[in-house]
mmCIF file of C-alpha atoms in Angstrom:
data_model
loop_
_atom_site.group_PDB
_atom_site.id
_atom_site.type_symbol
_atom_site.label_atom_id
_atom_site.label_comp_id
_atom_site.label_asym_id
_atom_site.label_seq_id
_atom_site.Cartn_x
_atom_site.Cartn_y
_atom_site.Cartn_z
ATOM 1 C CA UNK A 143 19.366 -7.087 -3.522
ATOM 2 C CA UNK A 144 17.803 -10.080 -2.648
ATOM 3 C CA UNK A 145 14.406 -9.621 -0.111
ATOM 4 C CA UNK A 146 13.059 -12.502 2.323
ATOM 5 C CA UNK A 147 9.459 -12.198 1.369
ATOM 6 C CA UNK A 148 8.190 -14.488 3.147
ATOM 7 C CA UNK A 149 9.563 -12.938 6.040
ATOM 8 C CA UNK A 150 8.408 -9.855 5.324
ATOM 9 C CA UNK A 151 4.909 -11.577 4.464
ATOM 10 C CA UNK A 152 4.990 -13.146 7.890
ATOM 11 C CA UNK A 153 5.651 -9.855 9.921
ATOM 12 C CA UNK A 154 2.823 -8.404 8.238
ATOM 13 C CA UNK A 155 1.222 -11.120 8.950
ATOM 14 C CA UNK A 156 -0.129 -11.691 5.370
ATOM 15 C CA UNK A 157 -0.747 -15.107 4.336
ATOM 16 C CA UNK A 158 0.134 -15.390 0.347
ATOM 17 C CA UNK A 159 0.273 -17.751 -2.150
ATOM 18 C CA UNK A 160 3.717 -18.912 -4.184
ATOM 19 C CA UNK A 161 2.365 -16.653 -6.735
ATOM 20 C CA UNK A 162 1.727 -13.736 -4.715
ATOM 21 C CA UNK A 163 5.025 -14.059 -3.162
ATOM 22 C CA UNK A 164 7.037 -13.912 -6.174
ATOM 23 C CA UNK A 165 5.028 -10.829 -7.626
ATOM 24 C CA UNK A 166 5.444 -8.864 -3.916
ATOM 25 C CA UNK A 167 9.537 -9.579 -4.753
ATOM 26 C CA UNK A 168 9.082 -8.530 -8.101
ATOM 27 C CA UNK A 169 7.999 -5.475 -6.730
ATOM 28 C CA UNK A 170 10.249 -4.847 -3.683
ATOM 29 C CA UNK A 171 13.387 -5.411 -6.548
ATOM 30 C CA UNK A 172 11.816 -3.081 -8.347
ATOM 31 C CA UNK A 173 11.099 -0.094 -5.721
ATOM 32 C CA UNK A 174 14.774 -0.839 -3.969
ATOM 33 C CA UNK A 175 16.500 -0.328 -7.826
ATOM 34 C CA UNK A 176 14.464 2.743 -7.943
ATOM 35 C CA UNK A 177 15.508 3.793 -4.549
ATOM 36 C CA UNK A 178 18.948 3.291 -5.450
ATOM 37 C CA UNK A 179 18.436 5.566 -8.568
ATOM 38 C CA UNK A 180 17.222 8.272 -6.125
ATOM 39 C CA UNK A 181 20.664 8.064 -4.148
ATOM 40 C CA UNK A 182 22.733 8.129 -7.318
ATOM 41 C CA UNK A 183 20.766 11.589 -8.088
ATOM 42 C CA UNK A 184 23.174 14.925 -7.661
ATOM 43 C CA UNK A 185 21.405 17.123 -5.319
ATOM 44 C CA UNK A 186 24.156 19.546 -4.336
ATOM 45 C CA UNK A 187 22.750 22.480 -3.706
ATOM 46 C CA UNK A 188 19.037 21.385 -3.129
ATOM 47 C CA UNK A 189 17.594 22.730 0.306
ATOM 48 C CA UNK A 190 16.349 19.361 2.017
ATOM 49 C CA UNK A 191 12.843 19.851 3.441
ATOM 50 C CA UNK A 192 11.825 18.086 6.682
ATOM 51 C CA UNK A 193 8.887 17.538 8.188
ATOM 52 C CA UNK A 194 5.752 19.530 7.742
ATOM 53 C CA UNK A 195 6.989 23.184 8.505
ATOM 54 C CA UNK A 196 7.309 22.875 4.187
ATOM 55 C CA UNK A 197 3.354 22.220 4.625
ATOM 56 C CA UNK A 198 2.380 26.229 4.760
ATOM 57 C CA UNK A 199 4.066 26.647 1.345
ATOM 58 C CA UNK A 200 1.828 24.453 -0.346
ATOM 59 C CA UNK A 201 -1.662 25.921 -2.440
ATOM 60 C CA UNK A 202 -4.137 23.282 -1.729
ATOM 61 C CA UNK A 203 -6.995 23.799 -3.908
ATOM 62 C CA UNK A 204 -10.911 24.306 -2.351
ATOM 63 C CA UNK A 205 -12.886 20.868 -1.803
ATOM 64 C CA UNK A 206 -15.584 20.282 -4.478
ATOM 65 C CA UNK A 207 -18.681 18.174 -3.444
ATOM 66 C CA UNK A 208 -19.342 16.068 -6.041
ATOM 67 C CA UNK A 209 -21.892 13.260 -6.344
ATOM 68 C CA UNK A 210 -21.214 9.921 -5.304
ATOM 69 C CA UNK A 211 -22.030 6.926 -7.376
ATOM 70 C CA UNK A 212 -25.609 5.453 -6.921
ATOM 71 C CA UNK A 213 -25.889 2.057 -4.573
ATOM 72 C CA UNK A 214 -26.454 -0.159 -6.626
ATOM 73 C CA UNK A 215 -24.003 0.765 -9.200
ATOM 74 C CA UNK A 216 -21.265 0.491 -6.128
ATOM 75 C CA UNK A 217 -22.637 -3.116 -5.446
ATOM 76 C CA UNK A 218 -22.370 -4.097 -9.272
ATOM 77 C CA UNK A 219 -18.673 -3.010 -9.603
ATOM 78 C CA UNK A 220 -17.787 -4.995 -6.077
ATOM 79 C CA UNK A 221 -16.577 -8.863 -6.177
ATOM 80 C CA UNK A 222 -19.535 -10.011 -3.960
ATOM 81 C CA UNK A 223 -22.338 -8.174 -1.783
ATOM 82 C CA UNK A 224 -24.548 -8.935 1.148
ATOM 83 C CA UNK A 225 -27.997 -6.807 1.870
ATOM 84 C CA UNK A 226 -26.475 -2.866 1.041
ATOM 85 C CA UNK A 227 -22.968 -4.017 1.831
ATOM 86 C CA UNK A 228 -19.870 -5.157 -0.258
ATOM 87 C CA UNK A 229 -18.299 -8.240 0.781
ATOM 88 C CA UNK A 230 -15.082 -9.029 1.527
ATOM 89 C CA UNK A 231 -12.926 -11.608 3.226
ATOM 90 C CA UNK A 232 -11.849 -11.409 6.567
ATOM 91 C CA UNK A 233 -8.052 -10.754 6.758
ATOM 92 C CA UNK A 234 -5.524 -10.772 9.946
ATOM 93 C CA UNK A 235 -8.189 -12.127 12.419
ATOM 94 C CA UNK A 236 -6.485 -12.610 16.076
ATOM 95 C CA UNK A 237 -5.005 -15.610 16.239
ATOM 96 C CA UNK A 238 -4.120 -15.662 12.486
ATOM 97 C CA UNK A 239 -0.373 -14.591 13.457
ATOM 98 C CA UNK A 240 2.609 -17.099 12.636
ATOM 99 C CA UNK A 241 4.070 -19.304 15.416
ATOM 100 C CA UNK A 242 7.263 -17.011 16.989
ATOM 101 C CA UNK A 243 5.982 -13.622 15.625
ATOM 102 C CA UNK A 244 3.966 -12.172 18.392
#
């Protein structure tokens, strides 16, 4: 199946680069031949599960505080930093939006 990327770029109003766009289909092929995999699966006699009434089966195990990683090691592993903060660049500002798509 064949996927419009940079349609689907443009509703999401991502802005990407030739490269980026043929990776993203890459990776849309790839999900949609695993989806289609899924439907090919024989599931007669498997009880579907909706919704989150399946939820109170589940055994969720007890939250563990653990110690977070040290400032400055946080700012070492990021791309760029100002002051105490990481750095990053501003994505989907208003007015960013392709012509037609608002």
């Amino acid at each position: 199946m064949k996927i419009d990327v940079k349609h689907v770029a443009d509703l999401a109003r991502l802005k990407l680069s030739e490269d980026e766009m043929r990776r993203l289909e890459k990776d849309l092929e790839s999900i949609l031949l695993r989806m289609e995999r899924l439907k090919a699966l024989d599931v007669e006699g498997v009880e579907p599960t909706f919704g989150a009434g399946d939820v109170q089966r589940l055994v969720l195990d007890q939250d563990r505080p653990a110690p977070g990683l040290p400032r400055e090691e946080v700012l070492k592993l990021a791309p760029s930093s100002e002051g105490p903060y990481v750095s990053v660049p501003r994505e989907g500002t208003p007015g960013d939006a392709p012509q037609g798509s608002e």
